[in-house]
Coordinates of C-alpha atoms in Angstrom, one line a residue:
M7 CA 100.9 131.4 91.7
V8 CA 97.7 129.6 90.5
K9 CA 99.4 126.2 90.8
R10 CA 100.6 127.0 94.3
A11 CA 97.1 128.1 95.3
F12 CA 95.7 124.9 93.9
N13 CA 98.2 122.8 95.7
A14 CA 97.5 124.6 99.0
K15 CA 93.7 124.1 98.5
Y16 CA 94.2 120.4 97.6
R17 CA 96.3 119.8 100.7
N18 CA 93.6 121.1 102.9
T19 CA 90.9 118.9 101.5
I20 CA 90.0 115.6 103.2
I21 CA 91.6 113.6 100.4
G22 CA 94.8 115.8 100.5
R23 CA 95.0 115.3 104.3
A24 CA 94.6 111.6 103.9
A25 CA 97.2 111.3 101.1
R26 CA 99.8 113.1 103.2
L27 CA 99.8 110.1 105.5
L28 CA 101.4 108.1 102.6
S29 CA 105.1 108.5 101.7
K30 CA 106.0 110.1 98.4
S31 CA 106.8 106.7 96.8
D32 CA 103.4 105.3 98.0
R33 CA 101.6 108.3 96.6
R34 CA 103.4 107.8 93.3
K35 CA 102.3 104.1 93.2
V36 CA 98.7 105.0 93.8
F37 CA 98.9 107.7 91.1
I38 CA 100.2 105.2 88.6
V39 CA 97.3 102.8 89.3
I40 CA 94.9 105.7 88.8
L41 CA 96.5 106.5 85.4
I42 CA 96.2 102.8 84.4
Q43 CA 92.6 102.8 85.4
I44 CA 92.0 106.0 83.3
F45 CA 93.7 104.3 80.3
L46 CA 91.5 101.3 80.7
G47 CA 88.5 103.5 80.1
A48 CA 89.6 103.9 76.4
L49 CA 89.2 100.1 76.0
D50 CA 85.6 100.5 77.0
L51 CA 85.0 103.0 74.3
L52 CA 86.7 100.8 71.7
G53 CA 84.5 97.8 72.8
V54 CA 81.3 99.8 72.7
A55 CA 82.2 101.3 69.3
L56 CA 82.7 97.8 67.9
I57 CA 79.3 96.7 69.2
G58 CA 77.8 99.7 67.5
I59 CA 79.5 98.7 64.2
V60 CA 78.2 95.1 64.7
G61 CA 74.7 96.5 65.1
A62 CA 75.0 98.7 62.0
L63 CA 76.3 95.7 60.0
A64 CA 73.4 93.6 61.2
V65 CA 70.9 96.1 60.0
S66 CA 72.7 96.5 56.7
G67 CA 72.9 92.7 56.2
V68 CA 69.2 92.2 56.9
Q69 CA 68.3 95.0 54.5
S70 CA 70.9 93.8 51.9
R71 CA 72.4 97.3 51.8
V72 CA 76.0 98.5 51.8
P73 CA 77.3 99.7 55.2
G74 CA 77.7 103.4 55.8
D75 CA 80.9 105.3 55.2
R76 CA 82.0 105.2 58.8
V77 CA 81.5 101.4 59.1
S78 CA 83.2 100.8 55.7
S79 CA 86.2 102.9 56.8
V80 CA 86.6 100.8 60.0
L81 CA 86.3 97.5 58.0
D82 CA 89.0 98.7 55.7
F83 CA 91.2 99.8 58.6
V84 CA 91.0 96.4 60.3
G85 CA 91.3 94.4 57.1
L86 CA 87.8 92.9 57.1
S87 CA 86.2 94.5 54.1
S88 CA 86.9 91.5 51.9
F89 CA 85.1 89.0 54.3
D90 CA 81.5 88.1 54.1
F91 CA 78.8 89.7 56.4
Q92 CA 78.7 86.8 58.9
T93 CA 82.5 86.7 59.3
Q94 CA 82.7 90.4 59.8
T95 CA 80.0 90.5 62.5
A96 CA 81.5 87.4 64.2
L97 CA 85.0 88.7 64.4
L98 CA 84.0 92.2 65.4
G99 CA 81.6 90.8 68.1
L100 CA 84.3 88.5 69.4
A101 CA 86.8 91.4 69.5
A102 CA 84.3 93.6 71.3
G103 CA 83.7 90.9 73.9
V104 CA 87.4 90.2 74.4
I105 CA 88.1 93.9 74.8
L106 CA 85.3 94.6 77.3
V107 CA 85.9 91.4 79.4
G108 CA 89.7 92.1 79.3
R109 CA 89.2 95.6 80.4
T110 CA 87.1 94.4 83.3
V111 CA 89.6 91.8 84.3
L112 CA 92.5 94.3 84.2
S113 CA 90.5 96.8 86.2
V114 CA 89.6 94.2 88.9
F115 CA 93.3 93.1 89.0
F116 CA 94.7 96.6 89.5
T117 CA 91.9 97.6 91.9
R118 CA 92.6 94.5 94.0
K119 CA 96.3 95.2 94.0
A120 CA 95.7 98.9 95.0
L121 CA 93.3 98.0 97.8
F122 CA 95.6 95.4 99.3
F123 CA 98.5 97.8 99.0
L124 CA 96.5 100.5 100.8
G125 CA 95.4 97.9 103.4
R126 CA 99.1 97.2 104.2
R127 CA 99.9 100.9 104.3
G128 CA 97.0 101.3 106.7
A129 CA 98.7 98.7 109.0
A130 CA 102.0 100.7 108.7
I131 CA 100.2 104.0 109.4
S132 CA 98.5 102.5 112.5
A133 CA 101.8 101.1 113.8
D134 CA 103.5 104.5 113.2
L135 CA 100.7 106.4 114.9
T136 CA 100.9 104.0 117.8
S137 CA 104.6 104.6 118.2
R138 CA 104.0 108.4 118.1
V139 CA 101.2 108.2 120.7
L140 CA 103.4 106.1 123.0
S141 CA 106.3 108.6 122.5
Q142 CA 104.2 111.5 124.0
S143 CA 104.2 112.7 127.6
L144 CA 101.7 111.3 130.1
L145 CA 99.6 114.4 130.0
A146 CA 99.4 114.3 126.2
V147 CA 98.3 110.7 126.3
Q148 CA 95.7 111.4 128.9
A149 CA 94.3 114.4 126.9
R150 CA 92.2 111.9 124.9
T151 CA 90.0 109.1 126.2
S152 CA 91.3 105.6 125.7
Q153 CA 88.3 104.8 123.4
E154 CA 89.0 107.8 121.3
T155 CA 92.7 106.8 120.9
L156 CA 91.7 103.2 120.2
Y157 CA 89.3 104.3 117.5
A158 CA 91.8 106.7 115.9
L159 CA 94.5 103.9 115.8
T160 CA 92.2 101.2 114.3
S161 CA 88.9 101.9 112.6
G162 CA 89.8 105.5 111.8
V163 CA 92.9 104.4 109.9
G164 CA 90.8 101.9 107.9
S165 CA 88.4 104.8 107.0
I166 CA 91.3 106.8 105.6
T167 CA 93.2 104.1 103.6
L168 CA 90.3 102.0 102.3
G169 CA 87.3 104.3 102.9
L170 CA 88.9 107.5 101.4
L171 CA 92.0 106.6 99.3
G172 CA 90.7 103.2 98.2
T173 CA 87.4 104.7 97.0
V174 CA 89.3 107.3 95.0
V175 CA 91.3 104.6 93.3
T176 CA 88.2 102.6 92.4
M177 CA 86.3 105.7 91.3
A178 CA 89.1 106.7 89.0
S179 CA 88.3 103.8 86.7
D180 CA 84.6 104.6 86.6
A181 CA 85.0 108.3 86.3
S182 CA 87.4 107.9 83.4
L183 CA 85.0 105.5 81.7
L184 CA 82.2 108.1 81.9
V185 CA 84.4 110.8 80.4
V186 CA 85.6 108.6 77.6
M187 CA 82.1 107.3 76.9
A188 CA 80.8 110.8 76.8
I189 CA 83.4 111.8 74.2
G190 CA 82.6 108.7 72.1
L191 CA 78.9 109.3 72.2
V192 CA 79.4 112.9 71.2
V193 CA 81.2 111.7 68.1
V194 CA 78.4 109.3 67.2
D195 CA 75.5 111.7 67.8
P196 CA 76.3 115.0 69.5
T197 CA 72.6 116.0 70.1
V198 CA 71.6 112.7 71.7
A199 CA 74.9 112.6 73.7
L200 CA 74.4 116.1 75.0
S201 CA 70.8 115.6 76.0
S202 CA 71.7 112.3 77.7
F203 CA 74.5 113.9 79.5
I204 CA 72.3 116.7 80.8
F205 CA 69.7 114.1 81.8
F206 CA 72.1 112.0 83.8
A207 CA 74.1 114.9 85.2
L208 CA 70.9 116.5 86.6
I209 CA 70.0 113.2 88.3
G210 CA 73.5 112.8 89.7
F211 CA 73.6 116.4 90.9
L212 CA 70.3 116.0 92.7
L213 CA 71.4 112.7 94.3
Q214 CA 74.6 114.3 95.4
R215 CA 72.9 117.3 96.9
L216 CA 70.4 115.2 98.7
L217 CA 72.8 112.5 100.0
S218 CA 76.4 113.8 100.4
G219 CA 75.8 116.1 103.4
K220 CA 73.8 113.4 105.1
A221 CA 76.5 110.8 104.5
Q222 CA 79.2 113.0 106.1
R223 CA 77.0 113.8 109.1
L224 CA 76.1 110.1 109.5
G225 CA 79.8 109.2 109.3
M226 CA 80.7 111.6 112.1
E227 CA 77.7 110.4 114.1
Q228 CA 78.7 106.8 113.7
S229 CA 82.3 107.4 115.0
E230 CA 81.1 109.5 118.0
L231 CA 78.4 106.9 119.0
S232 CA 80.8 104.0 118.6
I233 CA 83.4 105.7 120.9
T234 CA 80.8 106.8 123.5
S235 CA 79.1 103.4 123.6
N236 CA 82.4 101.6 124.0
E237 CA 83.4 104.0 126.8
K238 CA 80.1 103.2 128.6
I239 CA 80.7 99.4 128.3
V240 CA 84.3 99.7 129.7
E241 CA 83.0 102.0 132.4
V242 CA 80.4 99.6 133.8
L243 CA 82.6 96.6 133.5
S244 CA 85.5 98.3 135.3
S245 CA 83.2 99.5 138.1
Y246 CA 81.0 96.4 138.3
R247 CA 81.1 96.0 142.1
E248 CA 80.1 99.6 142.6
S249 CA 77.3 99.4 140.0
L250 CA 76.0 96.2 141.6
V251 CA 75.9 97.7 145.1
R252 CA 74.4 101.0 144.0
N253 CA 71.9 99.1 141.8
R254 CA 72.9 101.0 138.7
R255 CA 73.3 98.0 136.3
A256 CA 69.9 98.5 134.8
Y257 CA 70.6 102.2 134.2
Y258 CA 73.9 101.3 132.4
A259 CA 72.1 98.6 130.4
K260 CA 69.5 101.2 129.2
E261 CA 72.2 103.8 128.5
I262 CA 74.3 101.4 126.4
G263 CA 71.2 100.1 124.7
D264 CA 70.1 103.6 123.7
L265 CA 73.5 104.4 122.3
R266 CA 73.7 101.1 120.4
Y267 CA 70.2 101.8 119.0
K268 CA 71.3 105.2 117.7
L269 CA 74.5 103.7 116.3
A270 CA 72.5 100.9 114.6
H271 CA 70.2 103.5 113.1
A272 CA 73.1 105.5 111.7
Q273 CA 74.8 102.4 110.3
A274 CA 71.5 101.3 108.7
E275 CA 71.1 104.8 107.1
I276 CA 74.6 104.6 105.7
A277 CA 74.1 101.0 104.4
F278 CA 70.7 102.0 102.8
M279 CA 71.9 105.2 101.1
P280 CA 73.7 103.4 98.1
N281 CA 70.3 101.7 97.4
V282 CA 68.7 105.1 96.8
S283 CA 71.2 105.8 94.1
K284 CA 70.8 102.3 92.6
Y285 CA 67.0 102.5 92.3
V286 CA 67.0 106.0 90.9
L287 CA 69.6 105.3 88.3
E288 CA 68.0 102.0 87.2
T289 CA 64.7 103.9 86.7
S290 CA 66.5 106.7 84.9
V291 CA 68.3 104.3 82.5
V292 CA 65.0 102.7 81.5
L293 CA 63.3 106.0 80.9
G294 CA 66.3 107.3 79.0
A295 CA 66.4 104.2 76.7
L296 CA 62.6 104.6 76.0
L297 CA 63.0 108.3 75.2
L298 CA 66.0 107.6 73.0
S299 CA 64.3 104.8 71.1
A300 CA 61.3 107.0 70.4
A301 CA 63.4 109.9 69.2
Q302 CA 65.6 107.8 67.0
F303 CA 62.9 105.9 65.1
L304 CA 60.9 109.1 64.6
L305 CA 63.7 111.2 63.3
Q306 CA 66.2 108.7 61.7
D307 CA 66.1 105.9 59.2
A308 CA 66.0 102.3 60.7
G309 CA 69.7 101.6 60.0
H310 CA 71.0 104.7 61.7
A311 CA 68.5 104.4 64.5
V312 CA 69.4 100.8 65.3
G313 CA 73.2 101.5 65.1
T314 CA 72.9 104.5 67.4
L315 CA 70.6 102.7 69.7
A316 CA 73.0 99.7 69.8
I317 CA 75.8 102.0 70.8
F318 CA 73.8 103.7 73.5
L319 CA 72.5 100.5 74.9
A320 CA 76.0 98.9 74.9
A321 CA 77.3 102.1 76.5
G322 CA 74.5 102.1 78.9
T323 CA 75.4 98.7 80.2
R324 CA 78.8 100.2 81.1
I325 CA 77.7 103.7 82.0
A326 CA 74.8 102.9 84.4
P327 CA 76.9 100.7 86.7
A328 CA 79.8 103.3 86.5
I329 CA 77.5 106.1 87.5
L330 CA 76.1 104.0 90.3
R331 CA 79.6 103.2 91.6
V332 CA 80.7 106.8 91.3
Q333 CA 77.7 108.0 93.2
Q334 CA 78.2 105.3 95.9
G335 CA 81.9 106.2 96.0
M336 CA 81.1 109.9 96.6
L337 CA 78.8 108.8 99.5
A338 CA 81.5 106.5 100.8
I339 CA 84.0 109.4 100.7
R340 CA 81.7 111.7 102.5
S341 CA 80.9 109.1 105.1
S342 CA 84.6 108.1 105.6
A343 CA 85.5 111.8 105.8
G344 CA 83.4 112.1 109.0
A345 CA 84.7 108.7 110.4
S346 CA 88.3 109.5 109.7
K347 CA 88.4 113.0 111.2
V348 CA 89.5 111.7 114.6
T349 CA 92.5 109.9 113.1
L350 CA 93.5 112.8 110.8
D351 CA 93.4 115.3 113.7
L352 CA 95.6 112.9 115.8
A353 CA 98.0 112.2 112.9
E354 CA 98.5 116.0 112.3
S355 CA 99.0 116.7 116.0
L356 CA 101.7 114.0 116.2
Q357 CA 103.6 114.7 112.9
H358 CA 106.5 116.4 114.8
I359 CA 106.8 113.7 117.5
E360 CA 110.1 111.8 117.3
V361 CA 109.9 108.1 117.6
P362 CA 112.8 106.3 119.4
K363 CA 114.3 103.4 117.6
L364 CA 113.7 99.9 119.0
A365 CA 117.0 98.5 120.2
K366 CA 117.8 94.9 119.3
E367 CA 117.4 92.7 122.3
D368 CA 119.1 89.3 122.2
S369 CA 118.6 88.4 125.8
L370 CA 117.2 89.9 129.0
E371 CA 119.5 92.5 130.4
T372 CA 120.0 92.2 134.2
E373 CA 123.5 93.4 134.8
H374 CA 123.0 97.1 133.9
R375 CA 126.8 97.7 133.6
G376 CA 127.7 101.4 133.9
F377 CA 124.4 102.4 135.5
N378 CA 124.7 104.4 138.7
A379 CA 121.4 104.4 140.6
T380 CA 121.7 108.0 141.8
I381 CA 119.0 110.7 141.4
T382 CA 119.6 114.5 141.4
L383 CA 116.6 116.8 141.6
S384 CA 117.3 120.6 141.4
D385 CA 114.7 123.2 142.1
A386 CA 111.9 121.2 140.4
T387 CA 108.6 122.9 139.9
F388 CA 105.6 121.4 138.0
T389 CA 102.1 122.7 137.5
Y390 CA 99.3 120.7 135.9
P391 CA 97.5 122.3 132.9
G392 CA 94.5 124.3 134.0
K393 CA 95.8 124.6 137.6
A394 CA 96.8 127.9 139.2
E395 CA 99.0 126.5 141.9
P396 CA 102.1 124.2 141.3
A397 CA 101.7 120.6 142.4
V398 CA 105.4 120.6 143.1
R399 CA 107.5 123.7 143.8
D400 CA 111.2 124.2 144.2
V401 CA 112.1 120.7 145.4
S402 CA 115.8 119.7 145.5
L403 CA 117.3 116.5 146.7
E404 CA 120.1 114.0 146.2
I405 CA 119.5 110.3 146.3
T406 CA 122.6 108.2 146.5
N407 CA 123.3 104.8 145.1
G408 CA 121.8 102.0 147.2
A409 CA 119.8 104.3 149.4
F410 CA 116.3 103.7 150.8
V411 CA 114.3 106.9 150.3
A412 CA 110.7 107.5 151.4
F413 CA 108.2 110.2 150.5
V414 CA 105.5 110.9 153.1
G415 CA 102.9 113.5 153.6
P416 CA 99.1 114.0 153.5
S417 CA 97.0 113.2 150.4
G418 CA 97.4 115.7 147.6
A419 CA 100.9 116.7 148.9
G420 CA 102.5 116.0 145.5
K421 CA 104.1 112.6 146.3
T422 CA 103.1 110.9 143.1
T423 CA 103.9 114.0 141.1
I424 CA 107.4 114.1 142.4
V425 CA 107.9 110.5 141.6
D426 CA 106.6 111.1 138.1
I427 CA 109.1 113.9 137.7
L428 CA 112.0 111.7 139.0
L429 CA 111.1 109.0 136.4
G430 CA 110.8 111.5 133.6
I431 CA 107.1 110.8 133.2
L432 CA 106.3 114.5 133.8
P433 CA 108.9 117.1 132.7
P434 CA 109.5 119.8 135.3
A435 CA 108.5 123.3 134.1
K436 CA 111.5 124.6 136.0
G437 CA 114.6 122.9 137.4
S438 CA 116.1 119.6 136.3
V439 CA 116.3 116.0 137.2
T440 CA 119.0 113.3 136.3
I441 CA 119.3 109.6 136.8
S442 CA 122.8 108.2 136.6
G443 CA 123.9 111.7 135.4
L444 CA 121.5 111.7 132.4
P445 CA 117.9 113.0 131.8
P446 CA 115.5 110.2 133.0
M447 CA 114.3 109.1 129.6
E448 CA 117.8 109.0 128.2
A449 CA 118.9 106.9 131.2
I450 CA 116.0 104.5 130.7
T451 CA 116.8 104.1 127.0
T452 CA 120.5 103.7 127.7
W453 CA 120.0 101.1 130.4
P454 CA 116.7 99.3 129.7
G455 CA 115.4 97.5 132.8
A456 CA 117.7 99.3 135.2
V457 CA 114.8 101.4 136.5
A458 CA 111.5 99.7 137.6
Y459 CA 108.3 101.2 138.8
V460 CA 105.3 99.7 140.8
P461 CA 102.2 101.9 140.6
Q462 CA 99.5 102.1 143.3
D463 CA 97.0 100.6 140.9
V464 CA 98.8 97.8 139.1
A465 CA 97.6 97.2 135.5
I466 CA 96.9 93.5 134.8
A467 CA 96.7 92.3 131.2
S468 CA 94.6 89.4 130.0
G469 CA 97.0 86.5 130.0
T470 CA 99.0 84.2 132.3
F471 CA 101.1 85.0 135.4
R472 CA 104.2 84.5 133.2
E473 CA 103.0 86.9 130.6
N474 CA 102.0 89.5 133.1
I475 CA 105.4 89.4 134.9
A476 CA 107.3 89.6 131.5
L477 CA 104.9 92.3 130.2
G478 CA 106.4 94.1 127.3
F479 CA 109.3 91.6 126.8
P480 CA 109.6 88.8 124.2
P481 CA 108.1 85.5 125.4
A482 CA 111.5 83.8 125.1
F483 CA 112.9 86.0 128.0
A484 CA 110.2 84.7 130.4
T485 CA 112.1 81.5 131.5
D486 CA 110.6 79.4 134.4
E487 CA 113.6 80.2 136.6
S488 CA 113.4 84.0 136.2
I489 CA 109.6 84.0 136.8
W490 CA 109.7 81.8 139.9
E491 CA 112.6 83.9 141.3
T492 CA 110.5 87.2 141.1
L493 CA 107.4 85.5 142.5
R494 CA 109.5 84.3 145.4
V495 CA 110.7 87.8 146.3
A496 CA 107.2 89.1 145.9
H497 CA 105.9 86.3 148.2
L498 CA 103.5 85.1 145.5
D499 CA 105.2 81.8 144.7
D500 CA 103.2 79.7 147.2
F501 CA 99.9 80.9 145.8
V502 CA 100.9 80.3 142.2
R503 CA 102.3 76.8 142.9
E504 CA 98.9 75.7 144.2
L505 CA 97.3 76.5 140.8
E506 CA 96.8 73.7 138.3
K507 CA 98.9 75.3 135.6
G508 CA 101.2 77.3 137.9
I509 CA 102.8 80.3 136.2
D510 CA 100.8 79.6 133.0
T511 CA 97.5 80.1 134.8
E512 CA 95.3 82.8 133.3
V513 CA 94.8 85.8 135.7
G514 CA 91.5 86.8 134.0
E515 CA 90.6 90.1 132.3
R516 CA 92.0 93.0 134.3
G517 CA 93.1 90.5 136.9
A518 CA 89.6 89.3 137.8
R519 CA 90.9 86.1 139.3
V520 CA 93.4 87.6 141.8
S521 CA 92.8 89.6 145.0
G522 CA 93.9 93.2 145.5
G523 CA 97.0 92.1 147.5
Q524 CA 97.9 89.5 144.9
R525 CA 97.6 92.1 142.2
Q526 CA 100.1 94.4 144.0
R527 CA 102.5 91.5 144.6
L528 CA 102.2 90.6 140.9
G529 CA 103.1 94.2 140.1
I530 CA 106.2 94.0 142.4
A531 CA 107.2 90.7 140.7
R532 CA 106.9 92.4 137.4
A533 CA 109.2 95.2 138.5
L534 CA 111.8 92.8 139.8
F535 CA 111.9 90.8 136.6
T536 CA 114.8 92.8 135.1
K537 CA 116.7 92.9 138.5
P538 CA 116.6 96.7 138.5
K539 CA 119.2 98.9 140.2
L540 CA 116.5 101.6 140.9
L541 CA 113.1 100.6 142.2
V542 CA 110.3 103.1 142.7
L543 CA 107.1 102.0 144.5
D544 CA 104.0 104.2 144.7
E545 CA 102.2 102.8 147.8
A546 CA 102.8 99.4 146.3
T547 CA 102.2 97.6 149.6
S548 CA 99.0 99.4 150.6
A549 CA 96.7 96.5 149.8
L550 CA 98.7 93.8 151.5
D551 CA 97.9 92.3 154.8
A552 CA 100.2 93.0 157.7
E553 CA 102.2 89.7 157.5
T554 CA 102.6 89.9 153.7
E555 CA 103.5 93.5 153.9
A556 CA 106.2 92.7 156.5
N557 CA 107.6 90.0 154.3
V558 CA 107.6 92.1 151.2
A559 CA 109.1 95.0 153.2
A560 CA 111.8 92.6 154.4
A561 CA 112.5 91.6 150.8
I562 CA 112.8 95.2 149.8
Q563 CA 115.1 95.9 152.7
S564 CA 117.3 93.1 151.5
L565 CA 117.9 95.1 148.3
R566 CA 119.5 98.0 150.2
G567 CA 123.0 98.7 149.2
S568 CA 122.7 97.0 145.8
T569 CA 119.4 98.7 144.7
T570 CA 118.2 102.2 145.3
V571 CA 114.7 102.1 146.6
V572 CA 112.3 105.1 146.4
M573 CA 109.0 104.6 148.1
I574 CA 105.7 106.5 148.6
A575 CA 104.0 105.1 151.7
H576 CA 101.1 106.0 154.0
R577 CA 102.0 103.2 156.5
L578 CA 104.8 104.8 158.4
A579 CA 106.0 101.4 159.8
T580 CA 107.3 100.5 156.3
V581 CA 109.5 103.6 156.0
R582 CA 110.8 103.8 159.6
S583 CA 114.2 102.4 158.6
A584 CA 114.6 104.6 155.5
D585 CA 117.9 106.3 155.0
L586 CA 116.1 109.5 153.9
V587 CA 112.5 110.5 154.6
V588 CA 111.1 113.5 152.7
Y589 CA 107.9 115.1 154.1
L590 CA 105.9 116.8 151.4
D591 CA 103.0 119.2 152.0
Q592 CA 101.3 121.4 149.3
G593 CA 104.1 120.5 146.8
R594 CA 106.9 121.7 149.1
A595 CA 109.5 119.6 150.9
L596 CA 109.0 120.7 154.5
A597 CA 111.6 118.4 156.0
M598 CA 114.2 115.8 155.0
G599 CA 116.3 113.5 157.1
T600 CA 115.9 110.2 159.0
F601 CA 112.6 109.1 160.4
E602 CA 113.3 110.6 163.8
E603 CA 114.7 113.8 162.4
V604 CA 111.5 114.4 160.4
R605 CA 109.4 113.7 163.5
A606 CA 111.3 116.4 165.3
Q607 CA 110.7 118.9 162.5
V608 CA 107.1 118.2 161.6
P609 CA 104.5 118.0 164.5
D610 CA 101.8 116.4 162.3
F611 CA 104.2 113.6 161.2
D612 CA 105.2 113.1 164.9
H613 CA 101.5 113.0 165.9
Q614 CA 100.8 110.3 163.3
A615 CA 103.8 108.2 164.4
N616 CA 102.6 108.4 168.0
L617 CA 99.1 107.3 167.1
L618 CA 100.6 104.2 165.5
G619 CA 102.8 103.5 168.5
L620 CA 106.1 104.2 166.6

């Protein structure tokens, strides 16, 4: 019962939560390294004891006296009692040096191995968390800001593996050293050992009380300010035109500057805190040594006093740095605890998410054998979280293979939502949807590339035209022939041919070097890269000029029969020839049929068509 309660309590600590991100075998490896570090603490005690014996021998030799019983017993045990004074001190001093240096070398070796191991595990944890994040629904991904997710998957993971677990591993060596040294000093002189322990424990307690809470607060403040300042920078860069026209650039610069100032202050505070411990402990060691020297020479004979002082000074050279590292480690853990909270919360919320396996891809799949580009939607209803009314309600329709289907209606009618449901991006709260007889995500996994989507706002990555068209695929798949073919269909080939590097020309960050129309045509080319059998376009031609739109519309029309095309469009001219027009309003399908049939059923739609001369 007690063991179970302890385990439950440990699992809820920040260290327990961090350790659960490692596999059982990884936790076992870390535990073994900690045990080795604890064992190495015994070597420190042995080395310090030998230095104390050397000191006692030196005093005895100077005074031409016989060493004490303890020293004599040690000399007999190691077989040095028959050697002269100089040989005894030389051999024991050499042995002490080898043991202490060897202990340090071994500790550095195992600590380095452990930290590199944890660093690699951090990379694996980051990759696993990324896979789980990308296996969520769209709404779950959008529940966090992009900067919060970015921090959790990168810096937050480092705070866990190296900031928390790495510090625990390094602290194990120093903590064990302190325990072993304390035991050894008690054997030498219990009174002095106890008084020294109380002295340093009191100093450590006061430092911990003063600094630990502040370290955790600063760690949380640092992560929050880092996320907020990054969000502000991305915000102003992504809305630069608006900021310029509205004369808000100076405001953004001040806001970002204030946030970075606060962040710098928090980082400086965190960086300075270990120095507080350092200076306090250095002063404490000096004062302790002076007090010990005075007490020993007042109360003991010279031989005993020098031997005891030698042991304590030798121990002090190991204890003081160890106390400092333990103190700094505690501060690092408290600071990392705050910085890692975002990642730990994310990891725990994703622990039940199943990650699909990455299928082996030897070549670009463009045949899509066995895929039937039909869609069946039955009584689909979907309500966004926090909304009272459904965005889509009780919609049913059948889209046949090779058909051209258009969704029309006023803004906010539910057109984009219905497309998200068709593609499996949003799961319907009621009803069902299938593509080629399977749930959408299963169909997409079974026939990768058979379904393509062009959003209204095409995301452009920093890279070349080639890389943007083959986005998400291995570079080897992006052959010149396949890239130029998609550019030709999207009516972007003439523009790219005029560029100095052609398809290997950089498009700029977020597509800064292409126009709005070129951006949309690049999105269409990307969608056509895998020669899909089902193509979904969300107002993908809205930013095109009339001539280019007509050319792209003609190219899309040429796909009829071989490719099922589902389009959302405000420009009615582009959907006039659709096989099926679905008019949505307030989430309901008010009318379905040909363009003329919907005109006859919906007066508003007929009015819009008349205004456009259709």
